[in-house]
Coordinates of C-alpha atoms and ligand atoms in Angstrom, one line a residue:
X1304 CA 47.1 56.7 125.5
X1305 CA 47.1 58.0 122.0
X1306 CA 45.1 55.6 119.8
X1307 CA 44.1 55.7 116.2
X1308 CA 40.9 57.6 115.7
X1309 CA 37.9 55.3 116.1
X1310 CA 39.9 52.6 118.0
X1311 CA 38.6 51.9 121.4
X1312 CA 40.7 49.5 123.4
X1313 CA 37.8 48.8 125.9
X1314 CA 35.5 47.8 123.0
X1315 CA 38.3 45.5 121.7
X1316 CA 38.9 43.9 125.2
X1317 CA 35.1 43.3 125.5
X1318 CA 34.9 41.8 122.0
X1319 CA 37.7 39.3 122.9
X1320 CA 35.9 38.5 126.2
X1321 CA 32.5 38.0 124.5
X1322 CA 34.0 35.5 122.1
X1323 CA 35.5 33.3 124.8
X1324 CA 32.4 33.8 127.0
X1325 CA 30.4 32.2 124.2
X1326 CA 32.8 29.3 123.9
X1327 CA 32.6 28.8 127.7
X1328 CA 28.9 29.3 127.7
X1329 CA 29.2 31.6 130.7
X1330 CA 26.1 32.5 132.6
X1331 CA 24.5 35.9 132.0
X1332 CA 25.5 37.0 135.5
X1333 CA 29.2 36.1 135.0
X1334 CA 29.3 37.9 131.6
X1335 CA 27.7 41.0 133.1
X1336 CA 30.2 41.0 136.0
X1337 CA 33.3 40.4 133.9
X1338 CA 32.5 42.7 131.0
X1339 CA 33.1 45.8 133.1
X1340 CA 35.4 46.8 136.0
X1341 CA 33.9 46.0 139.4
X1342 CA 35.0 49.4 140.7
X1343 CA 36.5 52.5 139.1
X1344 CA 37.6 55.8 140.6
X1345 CA 37.8 59.2 138.9
X1346 CA 39.3 62.1 140.8
X1347 CA 40.9 65.5 140.6
X1348 CA 44.5 66.1 141.8
X1349 CA 45.2 69.8 142.5
X1350 CA 48.9 70.6 142.3
X1351 CA 50.6 73.8 143.3
X1352 CA 53.0 74.3 140.3
X1353 CA 56.5 75.7 140.4
X1354 CA 55.3 79.1 139.2
X1355 CA 52.8 79.4 142.0
X1356 CA 49.6 78.6 140.0
X1357 CA 47.4 75.6 140.7
X1358 CA 46.8 73.0 138.0
X1359 CA 44.2 70.3 138.4
X1360 CA 45.1 66.8 137.0
X1361 CA 42.6 64.1 136.3
X1362 CA 43.4 60.7 137.9
X1363 CA 41.9 57.2 137.5
X1364 CA 42.0 53.7 138.9
X1365 CA 40.1 50.8 137.6
X1366 CA 39.7 47.6 139.6
X1367 CA 38.4 45.1 137.1
X1368 CA 38.1 42.0 139.2
X1369 CA 39.6 40.8 142.5
X1370 CA 37.9 37.4 142.9
X1371 CA 41.3 35.6 142.8
X1372 CA 43.2 38.2 144.9
X1373 CA 44.1 41.9 145.3
X1374 CA 44.0 43.9 142.0
X1375 CA 47.4 44.4 140.4
X1376 CA 48.4 46.8 137.6
X1377 CA 50.4 49.8 136.6
X1378 CA 49.8 53.5 136.7
X1379 CA 50.4 55.4 133.5
X1380 CA 51.2 59.1 133.1
X1381 CA 50.2 60.2 129.6
X1382 CA 48.6 63.3 128.1
X1383 CA 46.1 61.2 126.1
X1384 CA 45.2 58.8 128.8
X1385 CA 41.5 57.8 128.7
X1386 CA 39.3 55.9 131.1
X1387 CA 38.6 53.4 128.4
X1388 CA 42.3 52.6 128.0
X1389 CA 42.5 52.2 131.7
X1390 CA 39.4 49.9 131.8
X1391 CA 40.8 47.7 129.0
X1392 CA 44.2 47.4 130.5
X1393 CA 42.7 46.5 133.9
X1394 CA 40.6 43.7 132.2
X1395 CA 43.7 42.4 130.4
X1396 CA 45.6 42.4 133.8
X1397 CA 42.9 40.1 135.2
X1398 CA 43.4 37.6 132.4
X1399 CA 47.2 37.9 132.6
X1400 CA 47.4 37.2 136.3
X1401 CA 44.9 34.3 135.9
X1402 CA 46.8 32.6 133.0
X1403 CA 50.0 32.4 135.1
X1404 CA 47.9 31.4 138.1
X1405 CA 49.1 34.0 140.5
X1406 CA 46.6 35.0 143.2
X1407 CA 45.9 38.5 142.0
X1408 CA 43.2 40.3 140.1
X1409 CA 43.4 43.0 137.5
X1410 CA 43.8 46.8 138.0
X1411 CA 45.2 49.8 136.2
X1412 CA 45.5 53.5 136.8
X1413 CA 46.5 56.7 135.2
X1414 CA 46.9 60.4 135.3
X1415 CA 46.3 62.7 132.4
X1416 CA 49.6 64.6 132.3
X1417 CA 52.8 64.9 130.4
X1418 CA 55.9 64.3 132.6
X1419 CA 58.1 65.9 129.8
X1420 CA 56.7 69.2 130.8
X1421 CA 56.7 68.7 134.6
X1422 CA 59.5 69.3 137.1
X1423 CA 60.4 66.5 139.5
X1424 CA 58.7 68.4 142.3
X1425 CA 55.5 68.7 140.3
X1426 CA 55.6 65.0 139.4
X1427 CA 56.1 64.2 143.1
X1428 CA 53.0 66.2 144.0
X1429 CA 50.9 64.3 141.4
X1430 CA 52.1 61.0 142.8
X1431 CA 51.3 62.1 146.4
X1432 CA 48.0 63.6 145.3
X1433 CA 47.0 60.4 143.5
X1434 CA 47.6 58.4 146.6
X1435 CA 45.7 60.9 148.8
X1436 CA 42.6 60.6 146.7
X1437 CA 42.6 56.8 146.7
X1438 CA 44.5 55.7 149.9
X1439 CA 41.5 54.0 151.4
X1440 CA 40.9 51.9 148.3
X1441 CA 44.4 50.6 147.5
X1442 CA 46.7 48.6 149.7
X1443 CA 48.7 45.4 150.1
X1444 CA 45.5 43.3 150.5
X1445 CA 43.2 45.2 148.2
X1446 CA 45.0 46.8 145.1
X1447 CA 48.7 46.9 144.4
X1448 CA 49.9 49.5 141.8
X1449 CA 53.1 49.4 139.8
X1450 CA 55.0 51.5 137.2
X1451 CA 53.9 51.7 133.6
X1452 CA 54.2 54.1 130.7
X1453 CA 56.2 57.2 131.9
X1454 CA 56.3 56.2 135.6
X1455 CA 59.3 54.6 137.3
X1456 CA 60.7 53.4 140.6
X1457 CA 61.0 57.0 142.0
X1458 CA 57.3 57.6 141.4
X1459 CA 56.5 54.4 143.2
X1460 CA 58.6 55.4 146.2
X1461 CA 56.8 58.8 146.5
X1462 CA 53.5 57.0 146.3
X1463 CA 54.6 54.5 149.0
X1464 CA 55.9 57.2 151.2
X1465 CA 52.5 59.1 151.0
X1466 CA 50.6 55.9 151.7
X1467 CA 52.7 55.1 154.7
X1468 CA 52.4 58.6 156.1
X1469 CA 48.6 58.5 155.9
X1470 CA 48.4 55.0 157.4
X1471 CA 51.2 55.4 159.9
X1472 CA 53.3 52.3 159.3
X1473 CA 55.5 50.5 156.8
X1474 CA 53.5 48.8 154.0
X1475 CA 56.1 47.9 151.3
X1476 CA 53.6 45.5 149.8
X1477 CA 51.5 48.4 148.7
X1478 CA 53.3 48.9 145.5
X1479 CA 55.8 47.1 143.2
X1480 CA 58.6 48.3 140.9
X1481 CA 60.5 49.7 143.9
X1482 CA 64.3 49.8 143.6
X1483 CA 66.3 46.8 144.9
X1484 CA 67.3 47.7 148.5
X1485 CA 64.0 49.7 149.0
X1486 CA 61.7 46.8 148.7
X1487 CA 62.3 45.8 145.1
X1488 CA 63.0 42.3 143.9
X1489 CA 66.1 41.0 142.3
X1490 CA 65.4 39.6 138.9
X1491 CA 62.7 42.1 137.9
X1492 CA 64.9 43.5 135.1
X1493 CA 65.4 40.1 133.5
X1494 CA 61.9 38.7 134.3
X1495 CA 59.9 39.5 131.1
X1496 CA 62.6 38.5 128.6
X1497 CA 63.7 35.4 130.6
X1498 CA 60.0 34.5 131.2
X1499 CA 59.4 34.6 127.4
X1500 CA 62.3 32.2 126.8
X1501 CA 61.1 29.8 129.5
X1502 CA 57.9 29.4 127.5
X1503 CA 59.8 29.3 124.2
X1504 CA 62.0 26.5 125.6
X1505 CA 59.0 24.4 126.5
X1506 CA 57.4 25.0 123.1
X1507 CA 60.5 23.8 121.3
X1508 CA 60.5 20.7 123.5
X1509 CA 56.9 20.0 122.6
X1510 CA 57.6 20.5 118.9
X1511 CA 60.7 18.3 119.2
X1512 CA 63.1 21.0 117.9
X1513 CA 66.5 21.4 119.5
X1514 CA 67.2 25.1 120.4
X1515 CA 70.7 24.8 118.9
X1516 CA 69.1 24.0 115.5
X1517 CA 67.1 27.2 115.5
X1518 CA 67.6 30.8 114.2
X1519 CA 65.5 33.7 115.5
X1520 CA 64.7 37.3 114.5
X1521 CA 63.7 39.9 117.1
X1522 CA 61.9 43.2 116.7
X1523 CA 63.2 45.7 119.3
X1524 CA 66.3 45.9 121.4
X1525 CA 65.1 47.2 124.7
X1526 CA 64.6 45.5 128.1
X1527 CA 62.4 42.6 127.0
X1528 CA 64.4 41.9 123.8
X1529 CA 67.9 42.0 125.3
X1530 CA 67.1 39.6 128.2
X1531 CA 65.2 37.3 125.8
X1532 CA 68.2 37.2 123.5
X1533 CA 70.5 36.6 126.4
X1534 CA 68.7 33.5 127.7
X1535 CA 67.8 32.2 124.2
X1536 CA 71.5 32.3 123.3
X1537 CA 72.3 30.5 126.6
X1538 CA 70.0 27.6 125.7
X1539 CA 71.8 27.3 122.3
X1540 CA 69.7 29.4 119.9
X1541 CA 71.2 31.9 117.4
X1542 CA 69.7 35.4 116.8
X1543 CA 70.4 36.6 113.3
X1544 CA 68.5 39.9 113.3
X1545 CA 67.3 42.6 115.7
X1546 CA 65.6 45.9 115.0
X1547 CA 65.3 49.2 116.8
X1548 CA 63.8 52.7 116.5
X1549 CA 66.2 55.5 115.4
X1550 CA 65.2 58.7 117.2
X1551 CA 67.2 61.0 114.9
X1552 CA 65.8 59.5 111.6
X1553 CA 62.3 58.9 113.1
X1554 CA 62.3 55.5 111.6
X1555 CA 63.2 51.9 112.4
X1556 CA 66.1 49.8 111.1
X1557 CA 67.0 46.1 111.2
X1558 CA 70.5 44.8 111.9
X1559 CA 71.4 41.5 110.4
X1560 CA 74.3 39.1 111.0
X1561 CA 73.8 35.7 109.4
X1562 CA 76.2 33.9 111.7
X1563 CA 74.6 35.4 114.8
X1564 CA 74.6 38.8 116.5
X1565 CA 76.9 39.6 119.4
X1566 CA 74.7 40.7 122.2
X1567 CA 77.4 42.4 124.3
X1568 CA 78.9 44.3 121.4
X1569 CA 75.4 45.5 120.2
X1570 CA 74.5 46.6 123.8
X1571 CA 77.7 48.6 123.8
X1572 CA 76.4 50.7 120.8
X1573 CA 72.8 51.0 122.1
X1574 CA 71.4 54.1 123.9
X1575 CA 69.3 53.8 127.1
X1576 CA 66.1 53.8 125.0
X1577 CA 67.1 50.7 123.1
X1578 CA 68.2 52.6 119.9
X1579 CA 71.2 51.0 118.1
X1580 CA 73.8 53.3 116.5
X1581 CA 73.6 52.3 112.8
X1582 CA 77.0 53.7 111.7
X1583 CA 78.8 51.7 114.5
X1584 CA 76.7 48.6 113.7
X1585 CA 77.9 48.8 110.1
X1586 CA 81.5 49.1 111.3
X1587 CA 80.9 45.9 113.4
X1588 CA 79.9 44.1 110.2
X1589 CA 76.1 44.2 110.5
X1590 CA 73.9 44.6 107.4
X1591 CA 71.7 47.6 108.2
X1592 CA 68.3 47.1 106.5
X1593 CA 64.9 48.7 106.6
X1594 CA 62.7 48.4 109.7
X1595 CA 60.5 45.6 108.3
X1596 CA 63.4 43.3 107.4
X1597 CA 63.2 41.6 110.8
X1598 CA 59.9 40.0 109.8
X1599 CA 61.0 38.5 106.5
X1600 CA 64.2 36.7 107.7
X1601 CA 64.7 33.0 107.0
X1602 CA 64.4 31.9 110.6
X1603 CA 62.5 29.4 112.8
X1604 CA 61.3 31.9 115.4
X1605 CA 60.0 35.4 115.4
X1606 CA 60.1 37.4 118.6
X1607 CA 58.3 40.8 118.4
X1608 CA 59.4 42.8 121.4
X1609 CA 58.7 46.4 120.4
X1610 CA 55.2 47.7 119.9
X1611 CA 51.6 46.7 119.3
X1612 CA 50.1 46.1 115.7
X1613 CA 53.4 45.1 114.1
X1614 CA 52.4 41.9 112.3
X1615 CA 49.2 42.7 110.3
X1616 CA 47.1 41.5 107.4
X1617 CA 49.4 43.3 104.9
X1618 CA 52.8 42.0 106.0
X1619 CA 52.0 38.6 107.5
X1620 CA 52.2 37.1 104.0
X1621 CA 55.9 38.0 103.8
X1622 CA 56.9 35.8 106.8
X1623 CA 59.3 33.1 105.7
X1624 CA 58.0 29.5 105.2
X1625 CA 60.7 28.4 107.6
X1626 CA 59.0 30.2 110.6
X1627 CA 57.5 27.7 113.1
X1628 CA 57.0 29.9 116.2
X1629 CA 56.0 33.4 117.0
X1630 CA 56.7 34.3 120.7
X1631 CA 55.1 37.6 121.6
X1632 CA 57.2 39.7 124.0
X1633 CA 55.3 43.0 123.2
X1634 CA 51.7 43.5 124.1
X1635 CA 49.4 43.1 121.1
X1636 CA 52.0 42.8 118.3
X1637 CA 49.8 40.7 116.1
X1638 CA 46.5 42.0 114.7
X1639 CA 43.5 39.7 114.4
X1640 CA 43.9 39.6 110.6
X1641 CA 47.5 38.5 110.9
X1642 CA 46.5 36.0 113.6
X1643 CA 44.2 34.3 111.2
X1644 CA 47.0 34.0 108.7
X1645 CA 49.4 32.5 111.3
X1646 CA 46.7 30.1 112.4
X1647 CA 46.0 28.9 108.9
X1648 CA 49.8 28.5 108.2
X1649 CA 50.1 26.4 111.3
X1650 CA 52.6 28.8 112.9
X1651 CA 52.7 28.1 116.6
X1652 CA 52.0 31.3 118.6
X1653 CA 52.9 31.9 122.3
X1654 CA 50.4 34.7 123.0
X1655 CA 51.5 38.0 124.6
X1656 CA 49.7 37.8 127.9
X1657 CA 51.3 34.4 128.5
X1658 CA 54.7 34.9 126.9
X1659 CA 55.3 38.3 128.6
X1660 CA 53.8 37.5 132.0
X1661 CA 57.2 37.0 133.6
X1662 CA 57.1 40.7 134.5
X1663 CA 53.9 40.6 136.5
X1664 CA 54.9 37.2 138.0
X1665 CA 58.1 38.8 139.4
X1666 CA 56.1 41.8 140.6
X1667 CA 54.0 39.3 142.5
X1668 CA 57.2 37.9 144.0
X1669 CA 58.2 41.4 145.0
X1670 CA 54.9 41.8 146.7
X1671 CA 55.2 38.5 148.6
X1672 CA 58.8 39.4 149.7
X1673 CA 57.7 42.9 150.7
X1674 CA 54.8 41.6 152.8
X1675 CA 57.1 39.3 154.7
X1676 CA 60.0 41.8 154.7
X1677 CA 62.4 39.0 153.6
X1678 CA 64.1 39.1 150.3
X1679 CA 65.3 36.2 148.1
X1680 CA 68.6 35.8 146.3
X1681 CA 68.5 36.1 142.5
X1682 CA 68.7 32.3 141.9
X1683 CA 65.7 31.8 144.0
X1684 CA 63.6 34.4 142.2
X1685 CA 64.6 33.1 138.7
X1686 CA 64.0 29.5 139.8
X1687 CA 60.5 30.3 141.0
X1688 CA 59.9 32.4 137.8
X1689 CA 60.9 29.4 135.7
X1690 CA 58.5 27.1 137.6
X1691 CA 55.6 29.5 137.3
X1692 CA 56.1 30.2 133.6
X1693 CA 56.7 26.6 132.7
X1694 CA 53.6 25.5 134.5
X1695 CA 51.5 28.2 132.9
X1696 CA 52.8 27.4 129.4
X1697 CA 52.1 23.6 129.9
X1698 CA 48.6 24.2 131.1
X1699 CA 47.8 26.4 128.1
X1700 CA 49.4 24.0 125.5
X1701 CA 47.7 21.0 127.1
X1702 CA 44.3 22.7 126.8
X1703 CA 45.1 23.7 123.2
X1704 CA 46.0 20.2 122.3
X1705 CA 43.0 18.5 124.1
X1706 CA 40.4 20.9 122.8
X1707 CA 42.1 21.6 119.4
X1708 CA 42.3 25.3 120.2
X1709 CA 44.6 28.0 118.8
X1710 CA 47.1 28.9 121.6
X1711 CA 45.7 32.4 122.0
X1712 CA 42.2 31.1 122.4
X1713 CA 43.4 28.4 124.8
X1714 CA 45.1 31.0 127.0
X1715 CA 41.9 33.1 127.1
X1716 CA 39.7 30.1 127.8
X1717 CA 42.0 29.0 130.7
X1718 CA 42.2 32.5 132.2
X1719 CA 38.6 33.5 131.9
X1720 CA 37.4 30.2 133.2
X1721 CA 39.6 30.5 136.3
X1722 CA 38.2 34.0 137.0
X1723 CA 34.6 33.0 136.3
X1724 CA 35.1 30.0 138.6
X1725 CA 36.4 32.1 141.4
X1726 CA 33.4 34.4 141.1
X1727 CA 31.1 31.5 141.2
X1728 CA 32.9 29.8 144.1
X1729 CA 32.6 33.0 146.1
X1730 CA 28.8 33.0 145.3
X1731 CA 29.0 36.2 143.3
X1732 CA 27.4 34.8 140.2
Ligands
NAD1388 P1 61.9 49.4 125.8 O1 61.4 50.8 125.7 O2 63.0 49.0 126.8 O3 62.4 48.9 124.3 C1 61.6 49.0 123.2 C2 62.5 48.7 122.0 O4 61.7 48.7 120.8 C3 63.6 49.7 121.7 O5 64.7 48.9 121.3 C4 63.1 50.5 120.6 O6 64.2 51.1 119.8 C5 62.3 49.5 119.8 N1 61.3 50.1 118.9 C6 60.4 51.0 119.1 N2 59.7 51.3 118.0 C7 60.1 50.4 117.1 C8 59.8 50.1 115.8 N3 58.8 50.8 115.1 N4 60.5 49.1 115.1 C9 61.5 48.5 115.7 N5 61.8 48.7 117.0 C10 61.2 49.6 117.7 O7 60.6 48.5 126.1 P2 60.4 47.1 126.7 O8 60.3 47.2 128.2 O9 61.4 46.2 126.2 O10 59.0 46.7 126.2 C11 58.7 46.2 124.9 C12 57.3 45.7 124.7 O11 57.1 44.7 125.7 C13 56.2 46.7 124.9 O12 55.1 46.4 124.1 C14 55.8 46.5 126.4 O13 54.5 47.0 126.6 C15 55.9 45.0 126.5 N6 56.1 44.5 127.8 C16 57.1 44.9 128.6 C17 57.3 44.4 129.9 C18 58.5 44.7 130.7 O14 58.5 44.2 131.8 N7 59.4 45.5 130.3 C19 56.3 43.5 130.4 C20 55.2 43.1 129.6 C21 55.1 43.6 128.3

């Protein structure tokens, strides 16, 4: 992925790991094992292009750790994909699966390509070529891919079809993110936003705050934000501000309504990329403000659901004194500098890899349903999701309380400890 010059996500993932490894006093062997992916694959994917020429694309898969179960993680298509991004993301997947206690490890894959400049047929050839290169090293009991940046359910089906052709059978548990009716799970669309609110609900209970007494401000208005707002409103909360990216103006705006936004009405004026029409919003009575206004609202809860690096050392000081909770829907929305400020101010943080783990948990449910070829009703999926997210949240907050840890550190301690323990129990370290 495109990163700021000098920023290396793998170095960052390792630094986070090293800090917790010190706290846990992990053995040298465990540290060495967990600092790098156990296996990684680099390969060429030759594709006959529509104009008859051959183009060779570079593909990757990183399997960081599978001590707790098959590796799990998405496949990105991006022109600036790098192996270090893939390595870091696979490591973060290991911790995310461990913190919600699902029996999976961490993986991630990618192809250096830009789908904007590729026909559907060319993309299909990349998907099939990716599987041909690695078909012996992925599978329902070894490594289970999923969609990620610029890949979708169609890409997953092409990959599944190629795998099943090679292996001669039906293996829907190979891959997740499939359409409902073709091995996908009900509830996946809601899973990340709802999962976030299950953890938020528990945090409010522990802090003895009634949801109906709270106001929230949300950055973003895409998949995660919309479902988080839906469930948060159902449990009694009021959202007074959302923000979104305006493709035409190439900037972001915040949309404020002091007596609470109307989710259905706002969805009606939002494009499929989560961009809200600002002229129509103004007509509906919203105050349209600058993109940073979501952060400075006088609310109890902030829910960043857009991008990484949004709350930083420069703007964290402008957060209202009323804010008690930050629930991170996006990946990495808070920089380490901002984190220190939140910690000092006593703002309770539900860290990203716990708060947004509803998505991977539902992917795990998809895999389970696919492997037994029996699919649950929506209620059953959401009920199981609630149980998993609630249990994960309570385990982290319990540890944070007992060991007087910041929530983010407690989540890492719990996750890394579980993985290190599994490696030790297997006799690896
Ligand atoms: P999405 O593309 O559906 O929505 C993104 C939203 O953010 C859109 O409303 C867009 O307008 C808005 N946005 C973009 N740039 C912005 C900016 N500078 N300021 C304000 N708003 C901006 O994406 P999503 O699936 O909702 O994912 C949001 C975040 O959650 C990402 O960080 C993603 O990695 C993370 N996440 C998503 C899932 C999932 O299941 N969808 C799971 C885990 C983590």
